[in-house]
Amino acid sequence: MGKITVRTIKKLKENNEKFSMLTAYDYSTAKYIDQAGIDIILIGDSLAMVALGYENTNNIGIDEMAIFTKAVARGAKSAMIVTDMPFMSYTIDIPEALHNIGNMIKCGANAVKLEGCNDYILELVKRCTQMGVPVMGHIGFTPQSLNVIGGHIIQGKNVDATMQLLEQAKKLEQAGAFSVVLEMVPEESAEYISKNLDISTISCGAGRYCDGFVMVCDDLFGKYSEFTPKFARKYANMQELITTSTQKYIEDIKNNNYPNENEVYKLAPQDAAELEKYTNKCLC
Ligand code: KIV
């Protein structure tokens, strides 16, 4: 399969075809989900919580995002790679933001995701697009503003709020964004926004009628158990797999079942016989 680009995403919307997006943070996960056919891999700042054990997504810095972006880029061949710009790495001023965004592209990202839609963000989206960096917007519930919003609160809950979200999405589209994540938005609102936008919408708890859908891989694989949003669907139980396989490993060691005959390196027979002669001799 060829590389997924902004053109592929645009075509999918034109043809009314859905696309898939999943987070990944390491080389082997990126490799397997890429081979499985995922369209977009997001190095989400959710990695702060699910892979690094921080309390929220605001605890991660640009240097850490760089390490994980490089790992994912080494594993994924076809999927479009999008790096989430972390808290305060793009909001202080445009030169610093462009410097940090440029570094993520040098680490292997094909695009970046930016949260929010004020005049500053719109100017940044414009500048990135002019510089050759595709931008994915992110509106609705924006986790980096958790402390200002005051909780995980559904956004766009009435007609006025829906119209405001559509206006934001349209401004992002005009500024050059190629897609926009809608997080924690009622599906009727998300459907209305999707139908009135040329760029693709991506549902993150925004119902069934967006153009693309995203999940955090640790939720999908059943690996992260501290917090599971309503819209996360668990397709596997890796937590159980990790626990039971570790318990079996410990048991095998205790019962002298690990390693077995096929899992060891052996001396050549003549060297083994030679060594045998020393077996009962003390070398000290
Ligand atoms: O950080 C993340 O994983 C995200 C997605 C869930 C949209 O921003």
PDB file of N, CA and C in Angstrom, residues 20-87:
ATOM      1  N   SER A  20      -9.412   5.495   9.408  1.00  0.00           N
ATOM      2  CA  SER A  20      -9.107   5.093  10.784  1.00  0.00           C
ATOM      3  C   SER A  20      -7.838   5.769  11.288  1.00  0.00           C
ATOM      4  N   MET A  21      -7.858   6.131  12.559  1.00  0.00           N
ATOM      5  CA  MET A  21      -6.677   6.735  13.178  1.00  0.00           C
ATOM      6  C   MET A  21      -6.545   6.123  14.568  1.00  0.00           C
ATOM      7  N   LEU A  22      -5.325   5.800  14.918  1.00  0.00           N
ATOM      8  CA  LEU A  22      -5.053   5.169  16.207  1.00  0.00           C
ATOM      9  C   LEU A  22      -3.751   5.758  16.733  1.00  0.00           C
ATOM     10  N   THR A  23      -3.651   5.890  18.045  1.00  0.00           N
ATOM     11  CA  THR A  23      -2.380   6.372  18.589  1.00  0.00           C
ATOM     12  C   THR A  23      -1.390   5.215  18.638  1.00  0.00           C
ATOM     13  N   ALA A  24      -0.109   5.545  18.616  1.00  0.00           N
ATOM     14  CA  ALA A  24       0.963   4.579  18.902  1.00  0.00           C
ATOM     15  C   ALA A  24       2.128   5.394  19.416  1.00  0.00           C
ATOM     16  N   TYR A  25       2.955   4.760  20.225  1.00  0.00           N
ATOM     17  CA  TYR A  25       4.056   5.515  20.833  1.00  0.00           C
ATOM     18  C   TYR A  25       5.407   4.825  20.634  1.00  0.00           C
ATOM     19  N   ASP A  26       5.370   3.548  20.215  1.00  0.00           N
ATOM     20  CA  ASP A  26       6.636   2.815  20.099  1.00  0.00           C
ATOM     21  C   ASP A  26       6.745   2.144  18.729  1.00  0.00           C
ATOM     22  N   TYR A  27       7.957   1.671  18.431  1.00  0.00           N
ATOM     23  CA  TYR A  27       8.296   1.108  17.120  1.00  0.00           C
ATOM     24  C   TYR A  27       7.420  -0.100  16.750  1.00  0.00           C
ATOM     25  N   SER A  28       7.342  -1.094  17.651  1.00  0.00           N
ATOM     26  CA  SER A  28       6.669  -2.335  17.235  1.00  0.00           C
ATOM     27  C   SER A  28       5.155  -2.141  17.117  1.00  0.00           C
ATOM     28  N   THR A  29       4.549  -1.368  18.003  1.00  0.00           N
ATOM     29  CA  THR A  29       3.100  -1.120  17.876  1.00  0.00           C
ATOM     30  C   THR A  29       2.828  -0.389  16.557  1.00  0.00           C
ATOM     31  N   ALA A  30       3.658   0.611  16.264  1.00  0.00           N
ATOM     32  CA  ALA A  30       3.481   1.366  15.010  1.00  0.00           C
ATOM     33  C   ALA A  30       3.593   0.424  13.817  1.00  0.00           C
ATOM     34  N   LYS A  31       4.576  -0.474  13.861  1.00  0.00           N
ATOM     35  CA  LYS A  31       4.801  -1.405  12.754  1.00  0.00           C
ATOM     36  C   LYS A  31       3.576  -2.316  12.532  1.00  0.00           C
ATOM     37  N   TYR A  32       3.049  -2.864  13.634  1.00  0.00           N
ATOM     38  CA  TYR A  32       1.934  -3.810  13.491  1.00  0.00           C
ATOM     39  C   TYR A  32       0.642  -3.109  13.064  1.00  0.00           C
ATOM     40  N   ILE A  33       0.357  -1.930  13.626  1.00  0.00           N
ATOM     41  CA  ILE A  33      -0.912  -1.279  13.235  1.00  0.00           C
ATOM     42  C   ILE A  33      -0.801  -0.728  11.820  1.00  0.00           C
ATOM     43  N   ASP A  34       0.413  -0.375  11.428  1.00  0.00           N
ATOM     44  CA  ASP A  34       0.657   0.059  10.052  1.00  0.00           C
ATOM     45  C   ASP A  34       0.409  -1.118   9.100  1.00  0.00           C
ATOM     46  N   GLN A  35       0.975  -2.270   9.449  1.00  0.00           N
ATOM     47  CA  GLN A  35       0.785  -3.464   8.603  1.00  0.00           C
ATOM     48  C   GLN A  35      -0.681  -3.901   8.583  1.00  0.00           C
ATOM     49  N   ALA A  36      -1.410  -3.625   9.674  1.00  0.00           N
ATOM     50  CA  ALA A  36      -2.833  -3.988   9.726  1.00  0.00           C
ATOM     51  C   ALA A  36      -3.671  -3.065   8.843  1.00  0.00           C
ATOM     52  N   GLY A  37      -3.088  -1.927   8.434  1.00  0.00           N
ATOM     53  CA  GLY A  37      -3.796  -1.053   7.490  1.00  0.00           C
ATOM     54  C   GLY A  37      -4.352   0.239   8.059  1.00  0.00           C
ATOM     55  N   ILE A  38      -3.896   0.650   9.230  1.00  0.00           N
ATOM     56  CA  ILE A  38      -4.408   1.911   9.806  1.00  0.00           C
ATOM     57  C   ILE A  38      -4.033   3.076   8.880  1.00  0.00           C
ATOM     58  N   ASP A  39      -4.908   4.067   8.764  1.00  0.00           N
ATOM     59  CA  ASP A  39      -4.635   5.187   7.853  1.00  0.00           C
ATOM     60  C   ASP A  39      -3.723   6.248   8.478  1.00  0.00           C
ATOM     61  N   ILE A  40      -4.016   6.610   9.733  1.00  0.00           N
ATOM     62  CA  ILE A  40      -3.217   7.661  10.387  1.00  0.00           C
ATOM     63  C   ILE A  40      -2.763   7.160  11.761  1.00  0.00           C
ATOM     64  N   ILE A  41      -1.478   7.349  12.053  1.00  0.00           N
ATOM     65  CA  ILE A  41      -0.980   7.046  13.406  1.00  0.00           C
ATOM     66  C   ILE A  41      -0.694   8.376  14.089  1.00  0.00           C
ATOM     67  N   LEU A  42      -1.296   8.541  15.261  1.00  0.00           N
ATOM     68  CA  LEU A  42      -1.097   9.763  16.043  1.00  0.00           C
ATOM     69  C   LEU A  42      -0.186   9.461  17.223  1.00  0.00           C
ATOM     70  N   ILE A  43       0.928  10.200  17.300  1.00  0.00           N
ATOM     71  CA  ILE A  43       1.724  10.142  18.532  1.00  0.00           C
ATOM     72  C   ILE A  43       1.044  11.160  19.432  1.00  0.00           C
ATOM     73  N   GLY A  44      -0.002  10.703  20.125  1.00  0.00           N
ATOM     74  CA  GLY A  44      -0.834  11.601  20.929  1.00  0.00           C
ATOM     75  C   GLY A  44      -0.111  11.971  22.210  1.00  0.00           C
ATOM     76  N   ASP A  45      -0.441  13.158  22.734  1.00  0.00           N
ATOM     77  CA  ASP A  45       0.153  13.489  24.035  1.00  0.00           C
ATOM     78  C   ASP A  45      -0.482  12.648  25.140  1.00  0.00           C
ATOM     79  N   SER A  46      -1.491  11.829  24.775  1.00  0.00           N
ATOM     80  CA  SER A  46      -2.036  10.826  25.705  1.00  0.00           C
ATOM     81  C   SER A  46      -0.933   9.896  26.178  1.00  0.00           C
ATOM     82  N   LEU A  47       0.163   9.854  25.449  1.00  0.00           N
ATOM     83  CA  LEU A  47       1.287   8.991  25.853  1.00  0.00           C
ATOM     84  C   LEU A  47       1.805   9.390  27.219  1.00  0.00           C
ATOM     85  N   ALA A  48       1.596  10.671  27.592  1.00  0.00           N
ATOM     86  CA  ALA A  48       2.004  11.130  28.924  1.00  0.00           C
ATOM     87  C   ALA A  48       1.376  10.245  29.990  1.00  0.00           C
ATOM     88  N   MET A  49       0.075   9.962  29.813  1.00  0.00           N
ATOM     89  CA  MET A  49      -0.639   9.173  30.818  1.00  0.00           C
ATOM     90  C   MET A  49      -0.462   7.675  30.601  1.00  0.00           C
ATOM     91  N   VAL A  50      -0.718   7.215  29.355  1.00  0.00           N
ATOM     92  CA  VAL A  50      -0.805   5.766  29.156  1.00  0.00           C
ATOM     93  C   VAL A  50       0.548   5.078  29.032  1.00  0.00           C
ATOM     94  N   ALA A  51       1.570   5.794  28.560  1.00  0.00           N
ATOM     95  CA  ALA A  51       2.878   5.136  28.396  1.00  0.00           C
ATOM     96  C   ALA A  51       3.886   5.589  29.446  1.00  0.00           C
ATOM     97  N   LEU A  52       3.724   6.816  29.961  1.00  0.00           N
ATOM     98  CA  LEU A  52       4.717   7.328  30.906  1.00  0.00           C
ATOM     99  C   LEU A  52       4.183   7.440  32.335  1.00  0.00           C
ATOM    100  N   GLY A  53       2.875   7.241  32.501  1.00  0.00           N
ATOM    101  CA  GLY A  53       2.309   7.223  33.854  1.00  0.00           C
ATOM    102  C   GLY A  53       2.156   8.590  34.499  1.00  0.00           C
ATOM    103  N   TYR A  54       2.217   9.667  33.711  1.00  0.00           N
ATOM    104  CA  TYR A  54       1.973  10.998  34.280  1.00  0.00           C
ATOM    105  C   TYR A  54       0.483  11.135  34.595  1.00  0.00           C
ATOM    106  N   GLU A  55       0.171  12.164  35.394  1.00  0.00           N
ATOM    107  CA  GLU A  55      -1.224  12.329  35.818  1.00  0.00           C
ATOM    108  C   GLU A  55      -2.124  12.851  34.691  1.00  0.00           C
ATOM    109  N   ASN A  56      -1.612  13.774  33.890  1.00  0.00           N
ATOM    110  CA  ASN A  56      -2.404  14.247  32.751  1.00  0.00           C
ATOM    111  C   ASN A  56      -1.495  14.583  31.568  1.00  0.00           C
ATOM    112  N   THR A  57      -2.121  14.993  30.454  1.00  0.00           N
ATOM    113  CA  THR A  57      -1.342  15.167  29.222  1.00  0.00           C
ATOM    114  C   THR A  57      -0.444  16.409  29.266  1.00  0.00           C
ATOM    115  N   ASN A  58      -0.669  17.297  30.229  1.00  0.00           N
ATOM    116  CA  ASN A  58       0.137  18.524  30.288  1.00  0.00           C
ATOM    117  C   ASN A  58       1.527  18.309  30.876  1.00  0.00           C
ATOM    118  N   ASN A  59       1.798  17.085  31.316  1.00  0.00           N
ATOM    119  CA  ASN A  59       3.099  16.830  31.952  1.00  0.00           C
ATOM    120  C   ASN A  59       4.201  16.473  30.962  1.00  0.00           C
ATOM    121  N   ILE A  60       3.837  16.326  29.688  1.00  0.00           N
ATOM    122  CA  ILE A  60       4.855  15.862  28.734  1.00  0.00           C
ATOM    123  C   ILE A  60       5.485  17.043  27.982  1.00  0.00           C
ATOM    124  N   GLY A  61       6.761  16.907  27.651  1.00  0.00           N
ATOM    125  CA  GLY A  61       7.480  17.986  26.957  1.00  0.00           C
ATOM    126  C   GLY A  61       7.839  17.594  25.528  1.00  0.00           C
ATOM    127  N   ILE A  62       8.332  18.570  24.802  1.00  0.00           N
ATOM    128  CA  ILE A  62       8.647  18.399  23.382  1.00  0.00           C
ATOM    129  C   ILE A  62       9.780  17.380  23.165  1.00  0.00           C
ATOM    130  N   ASP A  63      10.744  17.321  24.118  1.00  0.00           N
ATOM    131  CA  ASP A  63      11.858  16.371  23.958  1.00  0.00           C
ATOM    132  C   ASP A  63      11.358  14.928  24.024  1.00  0.00           C
ATOM    133  N   GLU A  64      10.389  14.692  24.924  1.00  0.00           N
ATOM    134  CA  GLU A  64       9.831  13.333  25.023  1.00  0.00           C
ATOM    135  C   GLU A  64       9.026  13.001  23.762  1.00  0.00           C
ATOM    136  N   MET A  65       8.240  13.970  23.261  1.00  0.00           N
ATOM    137  CA  MET A  65       7.469  13.723  22.027  1.00  0.00           C
ATOM    138  C   MET A  65       8.412  13.384  20.876  1.00  0.00           C
ATOM    139  N   ALA A  66       9.594  13.996  20.874  1.00  0.00           N
ATOM    140  CA  ALA A  66      10.562  13.755  19.796  1.00  0.00           C
ATOM    141  C   ALA A  66      11.022  12.290  19.810  1.00  0.00           C
ATOM    142  N   ILE A  67      11.306  11.768  21.002  1.00  0.00           N
ATOM    143  CA  ILE A  67      11.788  10.377  21.106  1.00  0.00           C
ATOM    144  C   ILE A  67      10.739   9.407  20.555  1.00  0.00           C
ATOM    145  N   PHE A  68       9.465   9.619  20.962  1.00  0.00           N
ATOM    146  CA  PHE A  68       8.408   8.691  20.555  1.00  0.00           C
ATOM    147  C   PHE A  68       8.025   8.874  19.078  1.00  0.00           C
ATOM    148  N   THR A  69       8.141  10.106  18.585  1.00  0.00           N
ATOM    149  CA  THR A  69       7.862  10.334  17.159  1.00  0.00           C
ATOM    150  C   THR A  69       8.889   9.568  16.311  1.00  0.00           C
ATOM    151  N   LYS A  70      10.146   9.623  16.721  1.00  0.00           N
ATOM    152  CA  LYS A  70      11.187   8.913  15.962  1.00  0.00           C
ATOM    153  C   LYS A  70      10.931   7.408  15.975  1.00  0.00           C
ATOM    154  N   ALA A  71      10.527   6.879  17.126  1.00  0.00           N
ATOM    155  CA  ALA A  71      10.279   5.430  17.232  1.00  0.00           C
ATOM    156  C   ALA A  71       9.136   5.009  16.310  1.00  0.00           C
ATOM    157  N   VAL A  72       8.042   5.780  16.327  1.00  0.00           N
ATOM    158  CA  VAL A  72       6.878   5.452  15.489  1.00  0.00           C
ATOM    159  C   VAL A  72       7.244   5.576  14.011  1.00  0.00           C
ATOM    160  N   ALA A  73       7.990   6.623  13.681  1.00  0.00           N
ATOM    161  CA  ALA A  73       8.359   6.844  12.271  1.00  0.00           C
ATOM    162  C   ALA A  73       9.224   5.701  11.745  1.00  0.00           C
ATOM    163  N   ARG A  74      10.032   5.096  12.625  1.00  0.00           N
ATOM    164  CA  ARG A  74      10.852   3.954  12.186  1.00  0.00           C
ATOM    165  C   ARG A  74       9.983   2.723  11.931  1.00  0.00           C
ATOM    166  N   GLY A  75       8.829   2.631  12.609  1.00  0.00           N
ATOM    167  CA  GLY A  75       7.985   1.433  12.474  1.00  0.00           C
ATOM    168  C   GLY A  75       6.941   1.527  11.374  1.00  0.00           C
ATOM    169  N   ALA A  76       6.444   2.741  11.093  1.00  0.00           N
ATOM    170  CA  ALA A  76       5.315   2.881  10.153  1.00  0.00           C
ATOM    171  C   ALA A  76       5.797   3.233   8.757  1.00  0.00           C
ATOM    172  N   LYS A  77       5.295   2.496   7.784  1.00  0.00           N
ATOM    173  CA  LYS A  77       5.721   2.741   6.395  1.00  0.00           C
ATOM    174  C   LYS A  77       4.621   3.400   5.569  1.00  0.00           C
ATOM    175  N   SER A  78       3.362   3.006   5.775  1.00  0.00           N
ATOM    176  CA  SER A  78       2.268   3.512   4.927  1.00  0.00           C
ATOM    177  C   SER A  78       1.427   4.595   5.594  1.00  0.00           C
ATOM    178  N   ALA A  79       1.173   4.429   6.866  1.00  0.00           N
ATOM    179  CA  ALA A  79       0.264   5.360   7.546  1.00  0.00           C
ATOM    180  C   ALA A  79       0.838   6.769   7.572  1.00  0.00           C
ATOM    181  N   MET A  80      -0.064   7.751   7.597  1.00  0.00           N
ATOM    182  CA  MET A  80       0.386   9.131   7.799  1.00  0.00           C
ATOM    183  C   MET A  80       0.718   9.271   9.299  1.00  0.00           C
ATOM    184  N   ILE A  81       1.841   9.906   9.584  1.00  0.00           N
ATOM    185  CA  ILE A  81       2.273  10.037  10.984  1.00  0.00           C
ATOM    186  C   ILE A  81       2.026  11.475  11.446  1.00  0.00           C
ATOM    187  N   VAL A  82       1.208  11.594  12.493  1.00  0.00           N
ATOM    188  CA  VAL A  82       0.869  12.924  13.019  1.00  0.00           C
ATOM    189  C   VAL A  82       1.354  13.022  14.461  1.00  0.00           C
ATOM    190  N   THR A  83       2.104  14.066  14.761  1.00  0.00           N
ATOM    191  CA  THR A  83       2.542  14.275  16.157  1.00  0.00           C
ATOM    192  C   THR A  83       1.704  15.377  16.800  1.00  0.00           C
ATOM    193  N   ASP A  84       1.245  15.063  18.004  1.00  0.00           N
ATOM    194  CA  ASP A  84       0.480  16.003  18.811  1.00  0.00           C
ATOM    195  C   ASP A  84       1.468  16.984  19.435  1.00  0.00           C
ATOM    196  N   MET A  85       1.305  18.277  19.177  1.00  0.00           N
ATOM    197  CA  MET A  85       2.220  19.225  19.813  1.00  0.00           C
ATOM    198  C   MET A  85       1.819  19.357  21.284  1.00  0.00           C
ATOM    199  N   PRO A  86       2.772  19.120  22.211  1.00  0.00           N
ATOM    200  CA  PRO A  86       2.385  19.115  23.628  1.00  0.00           C
ATOM    201  C   PRO A  86       2.159  20.503  24.211  1.00  0.00           C
ATOM    202  N   PHE A  87       1.545  20.513  25.370  1.00  0.00           N
ATOM    203  CA  PHE A  87       1.198  21.716  26.132  1.00  0.00           C
ATOM    204  C   PHE A  87       2.362  22.711  26.154  1.00  0.00           C
TER     205      PHE A  87
END
